[in-house]
Coordinates of C-alpha atoms and ligand atoms in Angstrom, one line a residue:
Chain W
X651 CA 11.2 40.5 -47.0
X652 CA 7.9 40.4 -45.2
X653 CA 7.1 39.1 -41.7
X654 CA 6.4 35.6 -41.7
X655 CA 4.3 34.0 -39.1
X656 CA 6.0 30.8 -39.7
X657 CA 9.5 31.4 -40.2
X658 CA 12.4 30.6 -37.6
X659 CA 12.8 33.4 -35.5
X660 CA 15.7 33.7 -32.9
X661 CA 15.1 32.0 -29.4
X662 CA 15.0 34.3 -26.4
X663 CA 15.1 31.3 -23.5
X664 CA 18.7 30.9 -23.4
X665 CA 20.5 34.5 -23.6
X666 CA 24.5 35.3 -22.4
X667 CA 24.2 33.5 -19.1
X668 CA 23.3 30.2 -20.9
X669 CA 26.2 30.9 -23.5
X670 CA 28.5 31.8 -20.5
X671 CA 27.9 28.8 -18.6
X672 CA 29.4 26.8 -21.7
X673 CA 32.1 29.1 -22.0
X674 CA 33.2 28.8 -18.5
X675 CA 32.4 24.9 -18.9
X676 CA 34.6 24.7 -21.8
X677 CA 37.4 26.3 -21.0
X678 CA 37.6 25.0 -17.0
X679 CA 37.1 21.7 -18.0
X680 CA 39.5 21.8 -20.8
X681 CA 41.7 24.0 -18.5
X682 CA 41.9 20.8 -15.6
X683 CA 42.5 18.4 -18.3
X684 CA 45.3 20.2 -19.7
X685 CA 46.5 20.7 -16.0
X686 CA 47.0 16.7 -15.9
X687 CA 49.1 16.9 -18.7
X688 CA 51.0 19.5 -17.3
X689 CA 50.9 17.9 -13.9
X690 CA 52.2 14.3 -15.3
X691 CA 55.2 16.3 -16.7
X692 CA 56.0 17.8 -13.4
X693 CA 54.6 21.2 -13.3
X694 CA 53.2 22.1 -9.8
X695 CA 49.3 22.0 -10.4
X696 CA 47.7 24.3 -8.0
X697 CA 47.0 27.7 -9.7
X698 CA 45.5 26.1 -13.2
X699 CA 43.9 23.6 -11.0
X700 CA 42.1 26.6 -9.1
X701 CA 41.3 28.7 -12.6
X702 CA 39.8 26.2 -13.9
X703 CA 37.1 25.0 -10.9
X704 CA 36.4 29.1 -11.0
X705 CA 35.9 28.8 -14.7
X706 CA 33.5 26.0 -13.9
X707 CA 31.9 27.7 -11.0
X708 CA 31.1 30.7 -12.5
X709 CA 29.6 29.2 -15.6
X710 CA 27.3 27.4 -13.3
X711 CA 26.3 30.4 -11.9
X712 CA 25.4 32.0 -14.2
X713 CA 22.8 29.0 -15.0
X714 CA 21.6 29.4 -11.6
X715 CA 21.0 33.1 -12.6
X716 CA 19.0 32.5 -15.7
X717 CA 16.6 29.6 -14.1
X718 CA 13.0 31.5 -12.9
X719 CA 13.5 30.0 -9.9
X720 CA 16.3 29.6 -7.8
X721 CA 15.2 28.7 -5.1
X722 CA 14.2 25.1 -6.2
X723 CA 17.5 24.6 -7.8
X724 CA 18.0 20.9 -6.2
X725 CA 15.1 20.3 -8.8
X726 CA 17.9 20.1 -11.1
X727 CA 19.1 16.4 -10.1
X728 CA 15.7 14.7 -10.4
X729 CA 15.9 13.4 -13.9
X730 CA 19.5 11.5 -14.5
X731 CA 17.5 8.8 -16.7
X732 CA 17.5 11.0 -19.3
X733 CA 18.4 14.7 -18.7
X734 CA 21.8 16.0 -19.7
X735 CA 21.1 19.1 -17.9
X736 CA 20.7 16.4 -14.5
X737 CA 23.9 14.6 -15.5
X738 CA 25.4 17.7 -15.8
X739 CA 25.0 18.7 -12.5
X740 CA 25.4 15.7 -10.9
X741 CA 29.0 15.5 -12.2
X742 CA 29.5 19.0 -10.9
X743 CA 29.3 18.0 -7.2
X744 CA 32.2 15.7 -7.5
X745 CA 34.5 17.7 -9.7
X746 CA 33.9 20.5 -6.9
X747 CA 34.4 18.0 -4.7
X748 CA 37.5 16.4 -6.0
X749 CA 38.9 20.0 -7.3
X750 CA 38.9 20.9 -3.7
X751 CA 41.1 18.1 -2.7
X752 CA 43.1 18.7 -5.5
X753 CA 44.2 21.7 -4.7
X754 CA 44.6 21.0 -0.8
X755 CA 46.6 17.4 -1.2
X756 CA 48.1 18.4 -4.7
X757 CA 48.2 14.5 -5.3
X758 CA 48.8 13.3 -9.1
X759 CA 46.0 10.9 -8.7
X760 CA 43.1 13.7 -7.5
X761 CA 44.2 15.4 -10.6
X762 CA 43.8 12.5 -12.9
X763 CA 40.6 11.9 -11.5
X764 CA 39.3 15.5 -11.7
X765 CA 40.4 15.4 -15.6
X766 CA 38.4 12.7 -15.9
X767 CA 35.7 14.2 -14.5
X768 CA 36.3 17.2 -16.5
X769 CA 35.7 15.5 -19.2
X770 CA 32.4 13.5 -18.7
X771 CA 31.0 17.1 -17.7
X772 CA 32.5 18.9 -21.3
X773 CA 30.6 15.7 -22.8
X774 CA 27.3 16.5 -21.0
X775 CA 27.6 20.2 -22.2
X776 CA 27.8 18.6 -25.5
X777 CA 25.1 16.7 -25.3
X778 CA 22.9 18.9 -24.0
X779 CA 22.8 21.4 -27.3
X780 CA 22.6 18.1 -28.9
X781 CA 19.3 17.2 -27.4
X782 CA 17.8 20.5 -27.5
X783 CA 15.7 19.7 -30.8
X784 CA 14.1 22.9 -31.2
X785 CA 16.9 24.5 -32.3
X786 CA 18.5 23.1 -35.8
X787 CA 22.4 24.0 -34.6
X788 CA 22.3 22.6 -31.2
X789 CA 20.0 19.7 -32.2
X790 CA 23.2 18.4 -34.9
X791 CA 25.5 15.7 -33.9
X792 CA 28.4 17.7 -34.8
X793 CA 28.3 20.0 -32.0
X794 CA 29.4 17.4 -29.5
X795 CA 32.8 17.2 -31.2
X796 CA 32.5 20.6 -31.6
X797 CA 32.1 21.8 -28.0
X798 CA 34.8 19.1 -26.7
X799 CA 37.6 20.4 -28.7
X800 CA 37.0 23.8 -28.8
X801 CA 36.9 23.1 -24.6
X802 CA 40.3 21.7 -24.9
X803 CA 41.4 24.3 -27.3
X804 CA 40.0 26.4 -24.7
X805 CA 42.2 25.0 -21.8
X806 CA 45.8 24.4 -23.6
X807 CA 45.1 28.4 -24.3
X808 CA 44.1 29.7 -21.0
X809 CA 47.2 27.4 -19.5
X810 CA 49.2 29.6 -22.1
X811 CA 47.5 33.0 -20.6
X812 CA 48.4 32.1 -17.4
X813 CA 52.2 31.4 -17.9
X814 CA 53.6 34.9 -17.1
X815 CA 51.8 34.0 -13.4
X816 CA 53.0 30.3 -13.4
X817 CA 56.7 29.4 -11.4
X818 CA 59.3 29.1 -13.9
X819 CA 59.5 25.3 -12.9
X820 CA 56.0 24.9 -14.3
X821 CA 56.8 26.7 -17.5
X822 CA 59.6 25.0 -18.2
X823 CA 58.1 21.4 -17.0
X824 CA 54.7 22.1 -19.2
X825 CA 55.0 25.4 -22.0
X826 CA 56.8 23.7 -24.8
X827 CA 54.1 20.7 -24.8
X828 CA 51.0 22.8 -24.0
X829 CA 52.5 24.9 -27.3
X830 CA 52.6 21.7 -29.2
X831 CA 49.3 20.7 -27.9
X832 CA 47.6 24.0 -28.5
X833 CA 48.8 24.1 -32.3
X834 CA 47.3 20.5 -32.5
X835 CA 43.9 21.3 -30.7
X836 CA 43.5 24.5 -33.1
X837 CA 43.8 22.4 -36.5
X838 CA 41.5 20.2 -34.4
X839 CA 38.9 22.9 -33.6
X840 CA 39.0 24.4 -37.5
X841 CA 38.1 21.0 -38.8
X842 CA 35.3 20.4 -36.0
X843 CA 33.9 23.9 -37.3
X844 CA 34.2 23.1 -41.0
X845 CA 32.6 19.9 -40.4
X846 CA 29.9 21.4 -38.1
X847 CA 28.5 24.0 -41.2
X848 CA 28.7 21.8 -43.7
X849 CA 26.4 19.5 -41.8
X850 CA 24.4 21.9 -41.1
X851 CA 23.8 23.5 -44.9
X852 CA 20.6 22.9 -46.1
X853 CA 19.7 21.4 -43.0
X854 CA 19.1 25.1 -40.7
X855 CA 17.4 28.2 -41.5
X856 CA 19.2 30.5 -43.9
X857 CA 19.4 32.8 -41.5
X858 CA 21.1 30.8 -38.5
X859 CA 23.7 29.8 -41.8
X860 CA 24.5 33.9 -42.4
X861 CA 25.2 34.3 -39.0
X862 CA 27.6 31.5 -38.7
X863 CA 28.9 32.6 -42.1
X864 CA 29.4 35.7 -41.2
X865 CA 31.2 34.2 -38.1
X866 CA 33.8 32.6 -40.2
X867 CA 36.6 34.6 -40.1
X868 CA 36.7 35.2 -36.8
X869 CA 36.3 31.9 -35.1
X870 CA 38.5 30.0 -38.2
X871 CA 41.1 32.9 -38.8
X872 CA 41.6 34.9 -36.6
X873 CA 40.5 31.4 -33.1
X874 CA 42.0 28.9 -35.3
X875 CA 44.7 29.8 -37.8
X876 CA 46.2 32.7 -36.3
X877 CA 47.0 30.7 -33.0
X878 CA 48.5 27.3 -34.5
X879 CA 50.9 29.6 -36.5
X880 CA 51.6 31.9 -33.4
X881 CA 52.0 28.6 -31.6
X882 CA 54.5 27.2 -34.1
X883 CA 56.4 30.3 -34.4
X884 CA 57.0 30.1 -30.8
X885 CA 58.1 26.4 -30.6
X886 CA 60.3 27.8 -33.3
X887 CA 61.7 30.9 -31.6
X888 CA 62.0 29.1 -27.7
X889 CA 63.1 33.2 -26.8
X890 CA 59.7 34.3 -27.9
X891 CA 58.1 31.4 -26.4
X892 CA 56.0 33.0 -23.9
X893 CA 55.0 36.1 -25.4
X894 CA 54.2 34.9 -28.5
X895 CA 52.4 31.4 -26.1
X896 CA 50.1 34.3 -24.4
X897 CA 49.1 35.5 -27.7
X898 CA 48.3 32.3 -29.1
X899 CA 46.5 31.8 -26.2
X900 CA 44.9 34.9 -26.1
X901 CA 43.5 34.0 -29.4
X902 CA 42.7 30.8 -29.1
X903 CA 40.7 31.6 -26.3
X904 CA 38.5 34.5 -27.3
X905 CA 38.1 32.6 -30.6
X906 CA 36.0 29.9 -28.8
X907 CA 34.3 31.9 -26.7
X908 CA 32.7 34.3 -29.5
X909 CA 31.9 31.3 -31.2
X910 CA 29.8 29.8 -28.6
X911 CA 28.1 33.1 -27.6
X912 CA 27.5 33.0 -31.4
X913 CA 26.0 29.4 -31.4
X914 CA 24.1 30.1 -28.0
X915 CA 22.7 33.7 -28.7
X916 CA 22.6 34.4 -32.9
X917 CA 22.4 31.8 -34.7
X918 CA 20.4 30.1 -32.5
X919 CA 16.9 30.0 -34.6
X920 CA 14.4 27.5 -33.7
X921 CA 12.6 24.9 -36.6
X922 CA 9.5 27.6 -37.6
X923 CA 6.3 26.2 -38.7
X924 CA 6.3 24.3 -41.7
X925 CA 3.1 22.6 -43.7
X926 CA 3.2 19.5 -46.2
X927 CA 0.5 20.4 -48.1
X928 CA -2.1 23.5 -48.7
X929 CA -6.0 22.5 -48.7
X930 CA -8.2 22.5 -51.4
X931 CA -10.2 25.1 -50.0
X932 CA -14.1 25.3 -51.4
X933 CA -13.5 23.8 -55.3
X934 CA -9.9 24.4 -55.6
X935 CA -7.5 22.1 -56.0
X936 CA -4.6 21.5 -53.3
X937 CA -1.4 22.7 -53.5
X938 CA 2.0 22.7 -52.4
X939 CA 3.5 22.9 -48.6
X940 CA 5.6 26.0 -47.3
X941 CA 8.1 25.8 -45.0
X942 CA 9.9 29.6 -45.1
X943 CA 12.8 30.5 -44.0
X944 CA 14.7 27.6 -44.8
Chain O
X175 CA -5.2 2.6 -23.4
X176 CA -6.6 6.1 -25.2
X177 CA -4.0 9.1 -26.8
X178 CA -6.3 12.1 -27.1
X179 CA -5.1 13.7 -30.4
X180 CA -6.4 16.7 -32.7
X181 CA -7.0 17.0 -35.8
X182 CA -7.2 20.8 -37.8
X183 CA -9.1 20.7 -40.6
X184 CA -6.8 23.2 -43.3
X185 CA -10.0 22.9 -45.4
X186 CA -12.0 24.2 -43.1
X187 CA -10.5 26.7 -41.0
X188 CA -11.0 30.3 -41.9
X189 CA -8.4 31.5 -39.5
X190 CA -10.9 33.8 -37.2
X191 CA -8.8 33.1 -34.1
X192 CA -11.9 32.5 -32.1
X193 CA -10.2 29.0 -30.4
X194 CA -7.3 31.4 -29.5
X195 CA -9.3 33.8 -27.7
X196 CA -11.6 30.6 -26.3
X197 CA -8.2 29.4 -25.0
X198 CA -6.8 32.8 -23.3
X199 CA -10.1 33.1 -22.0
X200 CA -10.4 29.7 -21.0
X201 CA -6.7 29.3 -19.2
X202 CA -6.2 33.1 -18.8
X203 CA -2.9 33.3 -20.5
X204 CA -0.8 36.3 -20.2
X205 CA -1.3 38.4 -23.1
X206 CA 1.7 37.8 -25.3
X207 CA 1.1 34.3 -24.5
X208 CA -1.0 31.9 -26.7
X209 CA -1.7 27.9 -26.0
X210 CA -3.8 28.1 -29.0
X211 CA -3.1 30.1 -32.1
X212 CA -4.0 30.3 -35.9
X213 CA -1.1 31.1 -38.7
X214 CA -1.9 33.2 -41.5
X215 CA 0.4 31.8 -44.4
X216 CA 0.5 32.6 -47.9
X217 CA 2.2 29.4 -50.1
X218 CA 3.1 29.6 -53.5
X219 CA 4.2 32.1 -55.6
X220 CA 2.9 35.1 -57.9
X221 CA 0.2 34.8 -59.5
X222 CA -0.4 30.8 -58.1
X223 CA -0.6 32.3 -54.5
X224 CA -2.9 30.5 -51.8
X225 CA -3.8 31.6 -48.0
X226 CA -3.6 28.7 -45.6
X227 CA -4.9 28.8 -41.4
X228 CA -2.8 27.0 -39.7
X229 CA -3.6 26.3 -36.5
X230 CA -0.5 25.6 -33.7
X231 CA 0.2 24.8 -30.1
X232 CA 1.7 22.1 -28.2
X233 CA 1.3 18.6 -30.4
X234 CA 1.6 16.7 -27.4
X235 CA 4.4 14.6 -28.7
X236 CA 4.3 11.1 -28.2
X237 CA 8.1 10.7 -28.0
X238 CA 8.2 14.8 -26.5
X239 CA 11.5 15.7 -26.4
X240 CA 10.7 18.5 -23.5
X241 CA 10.0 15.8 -21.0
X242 CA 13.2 14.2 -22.2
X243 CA 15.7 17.0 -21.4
X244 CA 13.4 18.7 -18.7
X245 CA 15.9 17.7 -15.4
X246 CA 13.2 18.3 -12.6
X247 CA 10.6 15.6 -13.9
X248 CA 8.5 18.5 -13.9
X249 CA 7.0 17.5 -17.8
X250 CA 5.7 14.5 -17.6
X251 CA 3.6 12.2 -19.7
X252 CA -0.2 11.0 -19.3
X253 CA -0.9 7.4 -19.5
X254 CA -3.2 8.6 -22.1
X255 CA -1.0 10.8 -24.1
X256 CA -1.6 14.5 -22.7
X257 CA 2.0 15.7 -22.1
X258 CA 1.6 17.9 -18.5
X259 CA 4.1 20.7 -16.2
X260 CA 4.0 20.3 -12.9
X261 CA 4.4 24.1 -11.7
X262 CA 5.5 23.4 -8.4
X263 CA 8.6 21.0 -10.0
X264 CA 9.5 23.2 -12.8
X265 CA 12.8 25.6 -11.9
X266 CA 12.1 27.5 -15.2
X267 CA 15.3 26.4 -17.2
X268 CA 13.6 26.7 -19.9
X269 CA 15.5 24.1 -21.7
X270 CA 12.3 22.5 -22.5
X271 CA 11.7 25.8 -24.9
X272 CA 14.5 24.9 -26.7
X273 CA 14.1 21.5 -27.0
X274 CA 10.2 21.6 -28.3
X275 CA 10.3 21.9 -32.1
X276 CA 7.0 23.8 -32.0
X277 CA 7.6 26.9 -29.9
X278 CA 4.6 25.5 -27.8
X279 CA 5.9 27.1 -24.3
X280 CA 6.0 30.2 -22.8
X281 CA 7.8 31.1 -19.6
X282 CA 5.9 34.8 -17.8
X283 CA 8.2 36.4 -15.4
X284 CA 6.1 39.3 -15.1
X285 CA 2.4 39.1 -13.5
X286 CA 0.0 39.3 -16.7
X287 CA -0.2 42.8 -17.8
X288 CA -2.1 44.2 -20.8
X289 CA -1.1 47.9 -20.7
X290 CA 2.5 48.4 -19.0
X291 CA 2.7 51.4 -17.3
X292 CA -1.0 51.3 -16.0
X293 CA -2.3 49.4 -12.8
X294 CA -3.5 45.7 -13.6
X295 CA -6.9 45.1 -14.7
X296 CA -9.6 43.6 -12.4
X297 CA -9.6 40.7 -14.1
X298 CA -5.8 40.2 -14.5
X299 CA -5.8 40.3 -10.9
X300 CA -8.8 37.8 -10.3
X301 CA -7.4 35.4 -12.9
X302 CA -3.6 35.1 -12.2
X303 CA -2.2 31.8 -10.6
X304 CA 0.7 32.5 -9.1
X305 CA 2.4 29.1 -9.6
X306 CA 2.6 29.9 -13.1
X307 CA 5.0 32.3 -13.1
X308 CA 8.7 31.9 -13.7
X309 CA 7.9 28.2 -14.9
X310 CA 7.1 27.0 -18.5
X311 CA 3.6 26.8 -19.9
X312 CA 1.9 25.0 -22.6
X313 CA -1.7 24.2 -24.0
X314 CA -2.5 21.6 -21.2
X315 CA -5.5 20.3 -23.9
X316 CA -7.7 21.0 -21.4
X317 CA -6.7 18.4 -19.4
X318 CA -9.0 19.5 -16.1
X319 CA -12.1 19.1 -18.8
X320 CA -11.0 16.0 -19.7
X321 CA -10.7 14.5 -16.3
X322 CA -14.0 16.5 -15.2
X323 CA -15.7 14.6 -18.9
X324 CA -14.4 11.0 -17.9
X325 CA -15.2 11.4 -14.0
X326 CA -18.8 12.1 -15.4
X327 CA -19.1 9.6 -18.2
X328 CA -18.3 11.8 -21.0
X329 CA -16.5 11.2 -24.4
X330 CA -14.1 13.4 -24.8
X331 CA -14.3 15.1 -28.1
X332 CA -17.9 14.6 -28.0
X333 CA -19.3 15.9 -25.5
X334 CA -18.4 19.9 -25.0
X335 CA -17.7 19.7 -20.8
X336 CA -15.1 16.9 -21.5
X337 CA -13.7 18.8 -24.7
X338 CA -10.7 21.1 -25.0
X339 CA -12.4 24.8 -25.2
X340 CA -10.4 25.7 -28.2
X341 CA -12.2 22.9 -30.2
X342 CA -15.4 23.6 -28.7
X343 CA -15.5 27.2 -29.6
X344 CA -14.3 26.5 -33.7
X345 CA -16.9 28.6 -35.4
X346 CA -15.9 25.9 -38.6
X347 CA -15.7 22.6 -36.7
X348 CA -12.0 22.9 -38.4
X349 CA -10.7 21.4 -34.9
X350 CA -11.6 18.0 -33.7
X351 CA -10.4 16.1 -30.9
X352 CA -10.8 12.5 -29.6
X353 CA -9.4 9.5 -28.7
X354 CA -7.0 7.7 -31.8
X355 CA -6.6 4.6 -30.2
X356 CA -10.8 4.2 -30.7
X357 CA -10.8 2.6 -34.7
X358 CA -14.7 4.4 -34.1
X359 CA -13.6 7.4 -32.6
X360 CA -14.7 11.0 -34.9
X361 CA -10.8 11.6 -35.2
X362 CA -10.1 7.8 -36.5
X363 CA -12.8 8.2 -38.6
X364 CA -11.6 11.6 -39.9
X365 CA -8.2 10.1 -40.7
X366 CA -9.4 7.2 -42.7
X367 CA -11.4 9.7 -44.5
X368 CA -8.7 12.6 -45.4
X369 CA -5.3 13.2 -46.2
X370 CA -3.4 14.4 -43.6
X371 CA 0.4 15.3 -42.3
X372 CA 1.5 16.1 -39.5
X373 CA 4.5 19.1 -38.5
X374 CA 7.6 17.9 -38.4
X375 CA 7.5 14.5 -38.1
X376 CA 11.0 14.0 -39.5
X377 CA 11.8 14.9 -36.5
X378 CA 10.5 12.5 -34.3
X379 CA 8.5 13.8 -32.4
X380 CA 5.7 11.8 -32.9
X381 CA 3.0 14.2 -32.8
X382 CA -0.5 14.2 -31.5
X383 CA -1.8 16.8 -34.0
X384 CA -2.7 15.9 -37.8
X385 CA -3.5 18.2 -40.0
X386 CA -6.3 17.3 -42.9
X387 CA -5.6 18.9 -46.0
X388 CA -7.5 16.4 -49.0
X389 CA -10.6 14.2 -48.9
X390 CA -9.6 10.8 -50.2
X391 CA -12.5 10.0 -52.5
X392 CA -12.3 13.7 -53.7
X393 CA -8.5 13.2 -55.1
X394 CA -9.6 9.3 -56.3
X395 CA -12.1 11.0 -58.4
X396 CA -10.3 13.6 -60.2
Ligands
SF4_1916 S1 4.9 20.2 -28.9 FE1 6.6 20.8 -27.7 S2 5.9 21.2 -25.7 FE2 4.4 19.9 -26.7 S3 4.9 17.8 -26.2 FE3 5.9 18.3 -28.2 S4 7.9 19.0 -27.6 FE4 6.7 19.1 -25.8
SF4_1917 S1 11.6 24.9 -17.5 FE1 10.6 23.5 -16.1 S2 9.5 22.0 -17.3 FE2 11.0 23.1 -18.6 S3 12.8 21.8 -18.6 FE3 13.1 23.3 -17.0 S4 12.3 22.4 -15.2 FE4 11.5 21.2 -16.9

C-alpha cells in the first residue's frame, strides 16, 4: 500500500520507559496488594513488601527518564483537578512513604493501608491510557479493567517467583491461596483482554488491531491459559507446588508485561486525519470523505 | 467573549504549502516540525478518484483534551479560545502528544538543524529560542499578532498585523480566521454560507477549525 499522509501512524512520545513505568506500576502495586493477603494469613511481609515499592520505584524512574526535562519534575503535581498523570504522583509520595514504614514497623495495619494505596495508584495508571485520546487503544474504557487485573495478575505471580527466597513460614502461611488466587486473576485477565479487542474492533486502525492480533497467543495462551492450568496442577500436586507456582508465575508475569509494552509501544497508533466530505472543486460535484487506515 | 476559529476552504485550497512555509518562517520551527501543514489526499476509488488539500494543525479544541491530562498546568486555555504552552511550566511528558487527537505537537530535543552532520546555519542560530526545547509545541495561532492587532485596534482576521501569518500568506484565501462568537464576523458569515465539518468531532474535542466543503445555495439548486 502507498504512503498515506492521513493515516494513523505509530506514536513515538511514549517509547519502553513509558511502557516500563506501567509494567513496574502494575506488577508492584499488584505485588503490595497481594502482600496484604498474604500478610492477613500470617506470612511475614517484609521481602514482597520491599519488591514491590522497587517495582514501583523503578517504573517511576524511568518516567523521570523519558520527561525533556528533569529538572522541573515537581511540575508534575500542579494539576490534581484534572490530571491523572498529577494524581498519579501524588499518590506515589505516600505509598513511598507508607511502604517505608511498612517495612520498618512490619505492622498489619501500614500494610492494609499501603494496599490501599496500591490500588488508587494501579487505578490512576488506568486512567491515564484512558484519557490519552489521541491514541484509539488507550483512549477505550476497557483498559482500566484491563490494566488493574493484569496488575494483580501481575502481583499474585511475582509473589509466586519469589517463593523459593520466601521463609518456609511464609510459603506455607500464603502459596496455596496466592495459587488459587493467581488461577482466578488469569481467567480474570483473559476475559479483560477478550473484552478489551472486541471493543476495540472497528473502532481502531487496522493496523493497531494486527498487532494486537498478532499478540494473541502470547498474552492469552501462553500469559493467561498456560498459568491457570500450571496453577491448578499445582494446587493439585501440593509436592510440585512450588516449582510448578514459579512457573506459573513466571508466565503470568511475562505475559502481562509483553502485553503492555505491546499496548504502549506497537499498537499504539494515533486517530490519523480523517475528512467528512471532499469539495466540489471548480464545477464538480462533491464527494465522499476518507478516513484511511481504519 | 470572542473564540478565534479558522475556517479552510477545501474548495479553494490548491495545496501549495505557502501558509506552511509562512508559518516556519513566521515561528521558526525546527525543520521536521510544522504548526501549519497541507495534506495531499486522494478519496475515492478508481476511476471516481478526487485530490483534496487538507489543511491541519492544532484545532484549538474548546474542550482540548491536552490541557486536561497535561499535569504541570503548563497548557492552558485563553479566555478567548486560543489554547497556549507555557515553556517554562512544561516538563516535556509529552502526554499531551498523546492525548491530542490531531498530532498538533511536537517536542525538539535537538537544537534546529537542517543538514546533520554540518555546522548550524546562520539563521538556525539567530532564530532558536531556547525555552522551546525539550517541551511541547503547537501552532500558537499567532497568538503575539493577535494581542499586538487588539492592543492597536485591529480585527483580527481582518486586518493582516492582527492575523495568524499562515492565513495571511494563503495565495487562495482558502484560510480564514476571525472571531465566531461575532454573528457579523467573515468566519460567521462563511459558515452560514457553506457546508462545513469539522475533524473528529465524535470525539469531543470541540474544535475550533471548520472545514468548508459545499456552498449552500449551490447544493439547493442542483
Ligand atoms: S488540536 Fe490537539 S493540541 Fe490543539 S487544542 Fe486540540 S487537543 Fe490540544
Ligand atoms: S509535555 Fe508539557 S504541556 Fe505537554 S502534558 Fe507534559 S507538561 Fe503539559
Amino acid at each position: 500500500m502507498s504512503f498515506n499522509p492521513a493515516a494513523p501512524t505509530l506514536q513515538d512520545t511514549w517509547d519502553w520507559r513509558a511502557a516500563a513505568n506501567f509494567i513496574g506500576g502494575g506488577t508492584g502495586t499488584g505485588l503490595l496488594m497481594v502482600t496484604l493477603v498474604a500478610g492477613l494469613l500470617g506470612a511475614p511481609v517484609f521481602m514482597p513488601t520491599l519488591a514491590g515499592l522497587v517495582f514501583v520505584a523503578l517504573g517511576l524512574s524511568m518516567v523521570w527518564l523519558e520527561i525533556g526535562r528533569p529538572l522541573r519534575a515537581l511540575h508534575v503535581f500542579f494539576n490534581p483537578y484534572t490530571s491523572w498523570m498529577t494524581r498519579e504522583a501524588i499518590v506515589a509520595m505516600p505509598l513511598m512513604l507508607c511502604g517505608a514504614l511498612a517495612l520498618w514497623f512490619q505492622w498489619i495495619g501500614l500494610v492494609v493501608l499501603l494496599a490501599v494505596l496500591a490500588a488508587v495508584f494501579l487505578f490512576c495508571q488506568g486512567r491515564i491510557l484512558h484519557a490519552s485520546r489521541g491514541i484509539p487503544v488507550w483512549r477505550t474504557p476497557r483498559i482500566v479493567p484491563l490494566i488493574l487485573t493484569t496488575g494483580l495478575t501481575e502481583g499474585a505471580a511475582f509473589f509466586l517467583v519469589l517463593m523459593p527466597l520466601l521463609s518456609t513460614e511464609a510459603v506455607a502461611a500464603a502459596g496455596r491461596t496466592v495459587l488459587v488466587l493467581l488461577l482466578a486473576l488469569s481467567v480474570m485477565r483473559f476475559g479483560a483482554w477478550k473484552s478489551y479487542r472486541a471493543g476495540l474492533e472497528g473502532d481502531a486502525p487496522l493496523a493497531a488491531l494486527q498487532v494486537l492480533r498478532d499478540a494473541d497467543g502470547i498474552v492469552a495462551l501462553l500469559g493467561g491459559v498456560a498459568p491457570a492450568i500450571l496453577a491448578a496442577t499445582a494446587l493439585a500436586f501440593t509436592g510440585y507446588a512450588i516449582p510448578l507456582g514459579v512457573a506459573a508465575g513466571a508466565l503470568a508475569g511475562f505475559g502481562g508485561w509483553y502485553m503492555k509494552a505491546i499496548i504502549i509501544t506497537r499498537a499504539s497508533y494515533n486517530q490519523g486525519f480523517a475528512i467528512d466530505h471532499s469539495a466540489a472543486r471548480g464545477g464538480g460535484k462533491p464527494g465522499p470523505g476518507t478516513k484511511p487506515g481504519w | 467573549m470572542s473564540r478565534y476559529v479558522m475556517i479552510a476552504d477545501l474548495n479553494r485550497c490548491v495545496g501549495c504549502q505557502t501558509c506552511t512555509a509562512s508559518c516556519k518562517h513566521t515561528n521558526a520551527t525546527a525543520p521536521h516540525v510544522q504548526w501549519r501543514k497541507v495534506l495531499d489526499l486522494e478519496v475515492g476509488e478508481f476511476p471516481d478518484v478526487r485530490r483534496a488539500f487538507v489543511p491541519v494543525g492544532c484545532q484549538h479544541c474548546a474542550d482540548p483534551p491536552c490541557m486536561h491530562v497535561c499535569p504541570s498546568t503548563a497548557t492552558g486555555q485563553r479566555k478567548d479560545g486560543l489554547v497556549t504552552i507555557d515553556y517554562d511550566l512544561c516538563i516535556g511528558c509529552g502526554y499531551c502528544m498523546v492525548a491530542c487527537p490531531y498530532q498538533a505537537r511536537y517536542k525538539v530535543v535537538e537544537p534546529a538543524r537542517a543538514y546533520t552532520g554540518l555546522k548550524r546555519m546562520i539563521h538556525e542560530l539567530k532564530r532558536e529560542d531556547p525555552k522551546r526545547l525539550k517541551v511541547a509545541q503547537k501552532c500558537t495561532f499567532c497568538s503575539d499578532r493577535i494581542d499586538y492587532g487588539l492592543e492597536n485596534g485591529l480585527t483580527p482576521g481582518i486586518d493582516p498585523d492582527a492575523t495568524p501569518a499562515c492565513a495571511n500568506a494563503c495565495i487562495a484565501d482558502a484560510l480564514v480566521f476571525g472571531d465566531i462568537e461575532d454573528p457579523d464576523s467573515n468566519v460567521s458569515q462563511l459558515l452560514a454560507e457553506n457546508k462545513w465539518f469539522r475533524m473528529h468531532e465524535e470525539l469531543g474535542t470541540n474544535p475550533g477549525f471548520y472545514y468548508l466543503w459545499d456552498g449552500i445555495d449551490q447544493e439547493d439548486k442542483s
